[in-house]
Structure formats: C-alpha cells, structure tokens
mmCIF file of C-alpha atoms in Angstrom:
data_model
loop_
_atom_site.group_PDB
_atom_site.id
_atom_site.type_symbol
_atom_site.label_atom_id
_atom_site.label_comp_id
_atom_site.label_asym_id
_atom_site.label_seq_id
_atom_site.Cartn_x
_atom_site.Cartn_y
_atom_site.Cartn_z
ATOM 1 C CA MET A 1 99.999 125.979 -47.978
ATOM 2 C CA SER A 2 101.366 129.214 -46.700
ATOM 3 C CA SER A 3 103.663 129.555 -49.704
ATOM 4 C CA ALA A 4 100.787 128.888 -52.100
ATOM 5 C CA SER A 5 98.608 131.437 -50.286
ATOM 6 C CA THR A 6 101.346 134.039 -50.464
ATOM 7 C CA GLU A 7 101.833 133.352 -54.153
ATOM 8 C CA ASN A 8 98.148 133.756 -54.840
ATOM 9 C CA ARG A 9 97.987 137.042 -52.981
ATOM 10 C CA SER A 10 101.022 138.269 -54.858
ATOM 11 C CA LEU A 11 99.497 137.325 -58.220
ATOM 12 C CA TRP A 12 96.173 138.886 -57.260
ATOM 13 C CA LYS A 13 98.015 142.107 -56.412
ATOM 14 C CA GLU A 14 100.008 142.073 -59.646
ATOM 15 C CA ILE A 15 96.862 141.561 -61.706
ATOM 16 C CA LEU A 16 95.131 144.433 -59.941
ATOM 17 C CA ILE A 17 98.098 146.760 -60.471
ATOM 18 C CA ALA A 18 98.550 145.837 -64.126
ATOM 19 C CA THR A 19 94.793 146.202 -64.768
ATOM 20 C CA ARG A 20 94.845 149.629 -63.111
ATOM 21 C CA ILE A 21 97.834 150.757 -65.224
ATOM 22 C CA ILE A 22 96.220 149.644 -68.425
ATOM 23 C CA PHE A 23 92.867 151.150 -67.622
ATOM 24 C CA LYS A 24 94.309 154.390 -66.263
ATOM 25 C CA ALA A 25 96.605 154.929 -69.319
ATOM 26 C CA ASN A 26 93.620 154.540 -71.685
ATOM 27 C CA SER A 27 90.725 155.561 -69.336
ATOM 28 C CA GLY A 28 88.986 157.760 -72.003
ATOM 29 C CA HIS A 29 88.954 154.887 -74.515
ATOM 30 C CA PHE A 30 87.668 152.279 -72.075
ATOM 31 C CA HIS A 31 85.030 154.649 -70.663
ATOM 32 C CA ALA A 32 83.808 155.371 -74.190
ATOM 33 C CA LEU A 33 83.493 151.605 -74.984
ATOM 34 C CA SER A 34 81.879 150.923 -71.598
ATOM 35 C CA ILE A 35 79.342 153.690 -71.936
ATOM 36 C CA LEU A 36 78.468 152.469 -75.425
ATOM 37 C CA PHE A 37 78.096 148.767 -74.621
ATOM 38 C CA LEU A 38 78.205 148.101 -70.837
ATOM 39 C CA PHE A 39 76.137 151.003 -69.505
ATOM 40 C CA PRO A 40 72.962 150.005 -71.463
ATOM 41 C CA ILE A 41 73.342 146.438 -70.028
ATOM 42 C CA PHE A 42 73.436 147.520 -66.360
ATOM 43 C CA PHE A 43 70.906 150.309 -66.789
ATOM 44 C CA SER A 44 68.404 147.915 -68.405
ATOM 45 C CA LEU A 45 69.152 145.225 -65.753
ATOM 46 C CA VAL A 46 68.333 147.707 -62.993
ATOM 47 C CA VAL A 47 65.237 149.139 -64.690
ATOM 48 C CA TYR A 48 63.802 146.131 -66.467
ATOM 49 C CA PRO A 49 62.230 144.190 -63.486
ATOM 50 C CA SER A 50 60.099 147.178 -62.451
ATOM 51 C CA PHE A 51 59.270 147.973 -66.111
ATOM 52 C CA HIS A 52 58.265 144.363 -66.679
ATOM 53 C CA LEU A 53 56.013 144.292 -63.604
ATOM 54 C CA SER A 54 54.401 147.582 -64.489
ATOM 55 C CA LEU A 55 53.747 146.441 -68.045
ATOM 56 C CA PHE A 56 52.516 142.872 -67.465
ATOM 57 C CA HIS A 57 51.455 142.814 -63.820
ATOM 58 C CA PRO A 58 50.360 146.401 -62.977
ATOM 59 C CA ASP A 59 47.954 145.279 -60.240
ATOM 60 C CA TYR A 60 50.488 143.190 -58.396
ATOM 61 C CA ASP A 61 51.452 144.455 -54.934
ATOM 62 C CA PHE A 62 54.715 143.315 -53.393
ATOM 63 C CA ILE A 63 53.677 144.673 -50.005
ATOM 64 C CA THR A 64 50.521 142.598 -49.565
ATOM 65 C CA GLN A 65 51.331 139.808 -52.078
ATOM 66 C CA PRO A 66 55.015 138.957 -51.612
ATOM 67 C CA GLN A 67 54.604 135.484 -53.221
ATOM 68 C CA LEU A 68 55.304 135.088 -56.918
ATOM 69 C CA SER A 69 53.526 131.756 -57.260
ATOM 70 C CA ASN A 70 50.436 133.375 -58.842
ATOM 71 C CA PHE A 71 52.397 134.752 -61.799
ATOM 72 C CA PHE A 72 51.345 133.450 -65.200
ATOM 73 C CA PHE A 73 53.454 134.317 -68.200
ATOM 74 C CA SER A 74 51.602 135.081 -71.361
ATOM 75 C CA SER A 75 53.024 134.207 -74.779
ATOM 76 C CA PHE A 76 53.744 137.912 -75.469
ATOM 77 C CA GLU A 77 55.507 138.282 -72.118
ATOM 78 C CA ILE A 78 57.735 135.350 -73.008
ATOM 79 C CA VAL A 79 58.545 136.904 -76.431
ATOM 80 C CA VAL A 80 59.555 140.140 -74.688
ATOM 81 C CA LEU A 81 61.790 138.266 -72.208
ATOM 82 C CA VAL A 82 63.424 136.377 -75.052
ATOM 83 C CA ALA A 83 64.010 139.517 -77.074
ATOM 84 C CA TYR A 84 65.433 141.328 -74.060
ATOM 85 C CA THR A 85 67.755 138.390 -73.389
ATOM 86 C CA LEU A 86 68.966 138.417 -76.985
ATOM 87 C CA PHE A 87 69.650 142.156 -76.668
ATOM 88 C CA LEU A 88 71.756 141.553 -73.562
ATOM 89 C CA VAL A 89 73.740 138.743 -75.243
ATOM 90 C CA LEU A 90 74.313 140.846 -78.373
ATOM 91 C CA ILE A 91 75.584 143.924 -76.614
ATOM 92 C CA PHE A 92 77.554 141.930 -74.031
ATOM 93 C CA LEU A 93 79.522 140.068 -76.781
ATOM 94 C CA CYS A 94 80.233 143.418 -78.471
ATOM 95 C CA SER A 95 81.612 144.792 -75.195
ATOM 96 C CA VAL A 96 83.765 141.708 -74.722
ATOM 97 C CA ALA A 97 85.099 141.959 -78.285
ATOM 98 C CA THR A 98 86.026 145.624 -78.133
ATOM 99 C CA ILE A 99 87.380 145.836 -74.578
ATOM 100 C CA THR A 100 89.423 142.626 -74.990
ATOM 101 C CA TYR A 101 90.857 143.821 -78.314
ATOM 102 C CA SER A 102 91.696 147.246 -76.796
ATOM 103 C CA ALA A 103 93.223 145.727 -73.605
ATOM 104 C CA VAL A 104 95.443 143.395 -75.621
ATOM 105 C CA HIS A 105 96.770 146.345 -77.700
ATOM 106 C CA ALA A 106 97.228 148.410 -74.533
ATOM 107 C CA SER A 107 99.177 145.542 -72.923
ATOM 108 C CA TYR A 108 101.609 145.854 -75.840
ATOM 109 C CA ASP A 109 101.843 149.552 -75.058
ATOM 110 C CA ARG A 110 100.434 150.418 -78.477
ATOM 111 C CA PRO A 111 98.006 153.306 -79.140
ATOM 112 C CA ILE A 112 94.452 152.092 -79.364
ATOM 113 C CA ASN A 113 91.858 153.562 -81.634
ATOM 114 C CA PHE A 114 88.141 153.712 -80.990
ATOM 115 C CA VAL A 115 87.135 153.071 -84.553
ATOM 116 C CA SER A 116 89.477 150.080 -84.817
ATOM 117 C CA SER A 117 88.079 148.655 -81.624
ATOM 118 C CA ILE A 118 84.554 148.928 -82.995
ATOM 119 C CA LYS A 119 85.677 147.274 -86.275
ATOM 120 C CA SER A 120 87.152 144.385 -84.307
ATOM 121 C CA ILE A 121 83.551 143.244 -83.585
ATOM 122 C CA ARG A 122 83.362 142.048 -87.221
ATOM 123 C CA ASN A 123 86.149 139.502 -86.690
ATOM 124 C CA SER A 124 85.293 138.378 -83.159
ATOM 125 C CA PHE A 125 81.520 138.452 -82.862
ATOM 126 C CA PHE A 126 80.590 135.106 -84.412
ATOM 127 C CA PRO A 127 83.379 133.191 -82.725
ATOM 128 C CA LEU A 128 82.415 134.731 -79.393
ATOM 129 C CA LEU A 129 78.780 133.880 -80.085
ATOM 130 C CA PHE A 130 79.597 130.302 -80.870
ATOM 131 C CA THR A 131 81.664 130.012 -77.715
ATOM 132 C CA PHE A 132 78.892 131.642 -75.719
ATOM 133 C CA ILE A 133 76.375 129.133 -77.129
ATOM 134 C CA VAL A 134 78.630 126.110 -76.436
ATOM 135 C CA SER A 135 79.478 127.087 -72.866
ATOM 136 C CA HIS A 136 75.922 128.045 -71.926
ATOM 137 C CA ALA A 137 74.564 124.855 -73.524
ATOM 138 C CA VAL A 138 76.680 122.922 -71.043
ATOM 139 C CA PHE A 139 75.499 125.141 -68.181
ATOM 140 C CA ILE A 140 71.826 124.756 -69.124
ATOM 141 C CA SER A 141 72.241 121.015 -69.675
ATOM 142 C CA ILE A 142 73.713 120.499 -66.231
ATOM 143 C CA ALA A 143 71.004 122.666 -64.649
ATOM 144 C CA LEU A 144 68.281 120.776 -66.481
ATOM 145 C CA ILE A 145 69.676 117.401 -65.425
ATOM 146 C CA PHE A 146 69.680 118.564 -61.816
ATOM 147 C CA ALA A 147 66.151 120.005 -62.138
ATOM 148 C CA LEU A 148 64.755 116.827 -63.717
ATOM 149 C CA SER A 149 66.502 114.707 -61.112
ATOM 150 C CA PHE A 150 65.189 116.927 -58.329
ATOM 151 C CA VAL A 151 61.567 116.689 -59.636
ATOM 152 C CA PHE A 152 61.939 112.947 -60.038
ATOM 153 C CA ILE A 153 63.055 112.640 -56.398
ATOM 154 C CA VAL A 154 60.201 114.829 -55.183
ATOM 155 C CA GLN A 155 57.724 112.682 -57.098
ATOM 156 C CA ILE A 156 59.132 109.499 -55.601
ATOM 157 C CA LEU A 157 58.922 110.975 -52.066
ATOM 158 C CA GLN A 158 55.349 111.995 -52.705
ATOM 159 C CA THR A 159 54.415 108.486 -53.806
ATOM 160 C CA LEU A 160 56.065 107.078 -50.661
ATOM 161 C CA GLY A 161 53.698 109.077 -48.486
ATOM 162 C CA PHE A 162 55.347 112.481 -48.061
ATOM 163 C CA THR A 163 52.192 114.344 -49.120
ATOM 164 C CA GLU A 164 53.236 117.458 -47.304
ATOM 165 C CA LEU A 165 56.147 117.872 -49.836
ATOM 166 C CA LYS A 166 54.336 120.299 -52.116
ATOM 167 C CA TYR A 167 56.092 122.837 -54.391
ATOM 168 C CA ASP A 168 54.815 125.762 -52.365
ATOM 169 C CA SER A 169 55.638 124.332 -48.933
ATOM 170 C CA ASN A 170 58.536 124.852 -46.537
ATOM 171 C CA HIS A 171 59.435 121.201 -46.833
ATOM 172 C CA PHE A 172 60.066 121.681 -50.551
ATOM 173 C CA LEU A 173 62.353 124.648 -49.802
ATOM 174 C CA PHE A 174 64.216 122.572 -47.185
ATOM 175 C CA LEU A 175 64.858 119.971 -49.930
ATOM 176 C CA LEU A 176 65.716 122.523 -52.600
ATOM 177 C CA ILE A 177 68.526 124.217 -50.656
ATOM 178 C CA PRO A 178 70.834 121.097 -50.581
ATOM 179 C CA ALA A 179 70.303 120.614 -54.296
ATOM 180 C CA LEU A 180 71.384 124.151 -54.967
ATOM 181 C CA ILE A 181 74.317 123.748 -52.679
ATOM 182 C CA VAL A 182 75.483 120.916 -54.987
ATOM 183 C CA LEU A 183 74.605 122.604 -58.312
ATOM 184 C CA VAL A 184 75.878 126.080 -57.799
ATOM 185 C CA PRO A 185 79.571 125.118 -56.937
ATOM 186 C CA ILE A 186 79.652 122.895 -60.090
ATOM 187 C CA LEU A 187 78.521 125.845 -62.276
ATOM 188 C CA ILE A 188 80.979 128.172 -60.560
ATOM 189 C CA TRP A 189 83.856 125.761 -61.051
ATOM 190 C CA LEU A 190 83.033 125.479 -64.735
ATOM 191 C CA GLN A 191 83.031 129.260 -64.936
ATOM 192 C CA VAL A 192 86.416 129.362 -63.285
ATOM 193 C CA ASN A 193 87.879 126.822 -65.726
ATOM 194 C CA TRP A 194 86.402 128.711 -68.708
ATOM 195 C CA SER A 195 87.101 132.253 -67.458
ATOM 196 C CA LEU A 196 89.700 132.896 -70.251
ATOM 197 C CA ALA A 197 87.620 131.468 -73.076
ATOM 198 C CA TYR A 198 86.453 134.822 -74.448
ATOM 199 C CA VAL A 199 89.970 136.234 -74.333
ATOM 200 C CA ILE A 200 91.328 133.205 -76.153
ATOM 201 C CA THR A 201 88.515 133.511 -78.787
ATOM 202 C CA VAL A 202 89.478 137.188 -79.514
ATOM 203 C CA VAL A 203 93.244 136.824 -79.333
ATOM 204 C CA GLU A 204 93.848 133.382 -80.850
ATOM 205 C CA SER A 205 90.834 133.255 -83.233
ATOM 206 C CA LYS A 206 89.594 130.027 -81.732
ATOM 207 C CA TRP A 207 86.007 129.208 -80.672
ATOM 208 C CA GLY A 208 83.812 126.590 -79.188
ATOM 209 C CA PHE A 209 85.102 123.632 -77.203
ATOM 210 C CA GLU A 210 88.661 124.388 -78.287
ATOM 211 C CA THR A 211 88.644 127.673 -76.342
ATOM 212 C CA LEU A 212 87.078 125.954 -73.345
ATOM 213 C CA ARG A 213 89.760 123.273 -73.288
ATOM 214 C CA LYS A 214 92.513 125.874 -73.765
ATOM 215 C CA SER A 215 91.178 128.003 -70.946
ATOM 216 C CA ALA A 216 90.999 125.036 -68.607
ATOM 217 C CA TYR A 217 94.607 124.238 -69.446
ATOM 218 C CA LEU A 218 95.868 127.796 -68.917
ATOM 219 C CA VAL A 219 94.229 128.213 -65.501
ATOM 220 C CA LYS A 220 95.775 125.119 -63.987
ATOM 221 C CA GLY A 221 97.423 126.038 -60.747
ATOM 222 C CA LYS A 222 95.632 129.442 -60.667
ATOM 223 C CA ARG A 223 92.089 128.275 -60.147
ATOM 224 C CA TRP A 224 91.823 129.452 -56.581
ATOM 225 C CA ILE A 225 92.799 133.022 -57.417
ATOM 226 C CA ILE A 226 90.450 132.970 -60.405
ATOM 227 C CA LEU A 227 87.709 131.656 -58.101
ATOM 228 C CA SER A 228 88.284 134.559 -55.743
ATOM 229 C CA ARG A 229 88.001 137.029 -58.700
ATOM 230 C CA VAL A 230 84.753 135.420 -59.949
ATOM 231 C CA ILE A 231 83.212 135.446 -56.482
ATOM 232 C CA PHE A 232 84.347 138.965 -55.659
ATOM 233 C CA PHE A 233 83.209 140.580 -58.950
ATOM 234 C CA GLY A 234 80.101 138.407 -59.041
ATOM 235 C CA LEU A 235 78.964 139.476 -55.558
ATOM 236 C CA VAL A 236 79.675 143.143 -56.256
ATOM 237 C CA LEU A 237 77.751 143.116 -59.533
ATOM 238 C CA PHE A 238 74.903 141.064 -58.015
ATOM 239 C CA GLY A 239 74.700 143.564 -55.166
ATOM 240 C CA LEU A 240 74.633 146.561 -57.483
ATOM 241 C CA ILE A 241 72.063 145.074 -59.884
ATOM 242 C CA GLY A 242 69.971 143.363 -57.235
ATOM 243 C CA GLY A 243 69.954 146.316 -54.915
ATOM 244 C CA GLY A 244 69.125 148.842 -57.604
ATOM 245 C CA SER A 245 66.377 146.742 -59.295
ATOM 246 C CA MET A 246 64.734 145.839 -55.911
ATOM 247 C CA PHE A 247 64.758 149.464 -54.923
ATOM 248 C CA LEU A 248 62.916 150.409 -58.184
ATOM 249 C CA VAL A 249 60.495 147.519 -57.701
ATOM 250 C CA ILE A 250 59.620 148.609 -54.197
ATOM 251 C CA VAL A 251 59.204 152.229 -55.380
ATOM 252 C CA SER A 252 56.973 151.036 -58.208
ATOM 253 C CA ALA A 253 54.903 148.989 -55.770
ATOM 254 C CA ALA A 254 53.997 152.203 -53.907
ATOM 255 C CA LYS A 255 51.750 153.108 -56.908
ATOM 256 C CA GLY A 256 52.890 156.679 -56.761
ATOM 257 C CA HIS A 257 55.274 158.891 -58.762
ATOM 258 C CA GLN A 258 58.330 158.392 -56.551
ATOM 259 C CA TRP A 259 60.174 156.880 -59.471
ATOM 260 C CA ARG A 260 60.336 160.373 -60.980
ATOM 261 C CA SER A 261 62.100 161.822 -57.986
ATOM 262 C CA LEU A 262 65.706 162.933 -58.242
ATOM 263 C CA GLY A 263 66.765 160.445 -55.555
ATOM 264 C CA VAL A 264 65.443 157.495 -57.509
ATOM 265 C CA ILE A 265 66.997 158.676 -60.752
ATOM 266 C CA LEU A 266 70.368 159.273 -59.089
ATOM 267 C CA GLN A 267 70.190 155.832 -57.408
ATOM 268 C CA THR A 268 69.526 154.124 -60.765
ATOM 269 C CA ALA A 269 72.274 156.092 -62.508
ATOM 270 C CA GLN A 270 74.733 155.341 -59.714
ATOM 271 C CA CYS A 271 74.121 151.554 -59.814
ATOM 272 C CA SER A 272 74.435 151.581 -63.652
ATOM 273 C CA VAL A 273 77.674 153.591 -63.679
ATOM 274 C CA MET A 274 79.251 151.520 -60.894
ATOM 275 C CA GLY A 275 78.131 148.362 -62.642
ATOM 276 C CA TYR A 276 79.843 149.192 -65.928
ATOM 277 C CA LEU A 277 82.991 150.382 -64.162
ATOM 278 C CA VAL A 278 83.292 147.121 -62.258
ATOM 279 C CA MET A 279 82.564 145.051 -65.369
ATOM 280 C CA SER A 280 85.044 146.882 -67.512
ATOM 281 C CA GLN A 281 87.723 146.344 -64.879
ATOM 282 C CA PHE A 282 86.863 142.662 -64.818
ATOM 283 C CA LEU A 283 87.172 142.328 -68.585
ATOM 284 C CA VAL A 284 90.501 144.150 -68.693
ATOM 285 C CA GLY A 285 91.699 142.001 -65.774
ATOM 286 C CA ASN A 286 90.801 138.889 -67.740
ATOM 287 C CA VAL A 287 93.234 140.000 -70.466
ATOM 288 C CA VAL A 288 95.945 140.627 -67.887
ATOM 289 C CA LEU A 289 95.264 137.218 -66.336
ATOM 290 C CA TYR A 290 95.449 135.616 -69.787
ATOM 291 C CA MET A 291 98.875 137.160 -70.362
ATOM 292 C CA TYR A 292 100.141 136.051 -66.955
ATOM 293 C CA CYS A 293 98.822 132.510 -67.483
ATOM 294 C CA LYS A 294 100.538 132.292 -70.875
ATOM 295 C CA ASP A 295 103.775 133.545 -69.370
ATOM 296 C CA LEU A 296 103.612 131.294 -66.301
ATOM 297 C CA ASN A 297 102.948 128.281 -68.532
ATOM 298 C CA GLY A 298 106.029 129.139 -70.550
ATOM 299 C CA GLU A 299 103.977 129.992 -73.718
ATOM 300 C CA LYS A 300 104.545 132.779 -76.141
ATOM 301 C CA LEU A 301 101.995 133.942 -78.609
ATOM 302 C CA PRO A 302 102.116 132.282 -82.017
ATOM 303 C CA LEU A 303 103.605 134.223 -84.902
ATOM 304 C CA GLU A 304 100.252 134.808 -86.585
ATOM 305 C CA ILE A 305 98.823 136.294 -83.319
ATOM 306 C CA ARG A 306 101.880 138.464 -82.920
ATOM 307 C CA ASP A 307 101.391 139.839 -86.367
ATOM 308 C CA LYS A 308 97.694 140.278 -85.701
ATOM 309 C CA PHE A 309 98.370 142.443 -82.676
ATOM 310 C CA ALA A 310 101.334 144.198 -84.271
ATOM 311 C CA GLY A 311 104.609 142.958 -83.121
ATOM 312 C CA GLU A 312 106.603 140.899 -80.731
ATOM 313 C CA TYR A 313 105.412 139.745 -77.379
ATOM 314 C CA VAL A 314 106.300 142.330 -74.800
ATOM 315 C CA SER A 315 105.897 142.524 -71.009
ATOM 316 C CA LEU A 316 102.899 144.048 -69.377
ATOM 317 C CA PRO A 317 103.185 147.597 -68.139
ATOM 318 C CA LEU A 318 103.532 146.187 -64.665
ATOM 319 C CA ASP A 319 107.020 144.979 -65.494
ATOM 320 C CA GLU A 320 108.013 148.473 -66.573
ATOM 321 C CA GLU A 321 106.701 149.896 -63.346
ATOM 322 C CA LYS A 322 108.747 147.377 -61.387
ATOM 323 C CA ASN A 323 111.930 148.234 -63.358
ATOM 324 C CA HIS A 324 111.405 151.968 -62.713
ATOM 325 C CA ALA A 325 110.864 151.247 -59.012
ATOM 326 C CA THR A 326 114.134 149.271 -58.896
ATOM 327 C CA VAL A 327 116.099 152.067 -60.554
#
C-alpha cells in the first residue's frame, strides 16, 4: 500500500511538472486558445444564472423566497436553456480539439501554430461530438434509471402509509441523500475510466464506444491518481463557477445597480480567468497522462499516428529536464 501510494504521488508530480513545462514553453499559444474558447464558457457560466433570473424571473427574491419550488419553466425559457447548452457543448469541443492537438505537438517538442490548431477542429470535431454524445447518453441513462427507481420507491412508501414523505418535505431530502451517495460515485468512476477518451479521439482518430473502451484499458492501475485529478480540478472549477455565479445572483437580488460596480466586474473577470487557466491546465495534463499511460502500458503510437503528428515517438519534455538535472 505504501509503495503504491508513493508511486501515485510520484506520477502525480511528474504529470504536474510535464504539464507545467509544456504550458510554460507555449504559454502564449495556449492562452490565445483558452481566451478564444474557454474564457467564454466560464464567463457565461458565471454570468448566466443571474441573467436567466433577471430575464425570466425578475420579481423573484432570494432573500425572502429562498425556495425554488415555485419556479415554472415556460417553453421559451426551455428553448433558451437548450440553446445555451448547445453553445457550451460546441465551444467546449472546439477547445478540447485545439488544446489537445497543440499539446500533442508540444509534447513532441515541435513548434505549434495557432492557425493549424484552429484547422484541427475540422478533423476532430465530429468524432469528439459523437464520443460526447455516447458518453453522456450513458451518464443520462444511469441518472434516469436512478431517478425513476427513486420515484418508484417513494410512491411505494406513500402507498404504505408514509404520507409525510412529500417531495417538498425534509423526509424526502433525508431519502434523497443516500440515493445521491450511491449515484454520484458511479458517475465519477465512469468519468475516471473515460478521462482519456477525448485525447484518444483527437490523437488516434477513434470515436464512440471504441474510445471509451480504450480509455478504460489505458487507465488500469492509474485510476486512483486519475480520480484525485478529477476530484481536485472538479472541486476547484465548481468553487470558482459556483462562488462567482452565486455572488452575482445575490447582487442581482438586491434590486440595485451593484452589478455595475468595479468590484463586481473584477470578481466576475477573476473567476472567469482563473476558470479557463485551471481548465486549460487540466486539458494539457490529460495529454501528458495519455502519453504516460501509453508508455507505462508498453505501447507506442501506430505508424499512421506518428505520421499525423510528424515523426517518431519522443519522450516528454520532463525526460529532458531529468537528463539535464542528472548531468
């Protein structure tokens, strides 16, 4: 156990160092891609909740009406939510395609070009989209099965005489928490197994269930370190987005013009910038992790992939740093 823990910490450190080297050596390029694709995502995620409330529920007061049970979604409101979700998916897949493509080239110590990275979207977008649809169809299916099972159990308990078990009661919340404790780890574990799926889609030109299976194979023996990455980056991003959006919601609930103040604008900008920096590091780190997993599994890139990314398989910059340190 101690040996495995030490190995995981060592691998985590190596991934962080290699990610930092790649990102630092091409910081201008990655910042440009992140500002183009990731910044709009995090800015909109921070701003959209308060915008949505002010547009569709302008009279709602979070101070005197903290409950959301009286919300009714109009058809137009649902259309706006769907359009916004499609926008997020579209721009997120573009960010994955360009940053992954650039990080792979950078890992080969080759110069990367902004225009070439943008053009890579043409080859990777639809495979990424299909992989996204397949993976999220599984996520949604599992969540729906749990939801339907939960509702069925609640209905049975109500017919057995538990009339106090209403959907707006504390008893319902007490029953919901254990269900979430079961559901959330399952979804996180699937995310861990499929964490390399997008990298495989971009690098190996695969998509769908094939990439999910390949990702699950590559992460064998490294799931705990990947789990720690997913939880760490997930909590940081959730804190940034949740904190920034709730701050704007509270400011908007004051029914004043506080949202125009310099402090609110700076807070929103800070959350958005930190969000795209963290996410870009995570995407580059996924490429580094993919390379390590390939190497630790004794795999080399196929010839067609070597040709696609211009040349023979070479070590990550981390290995060069180690060699220089040894000399």
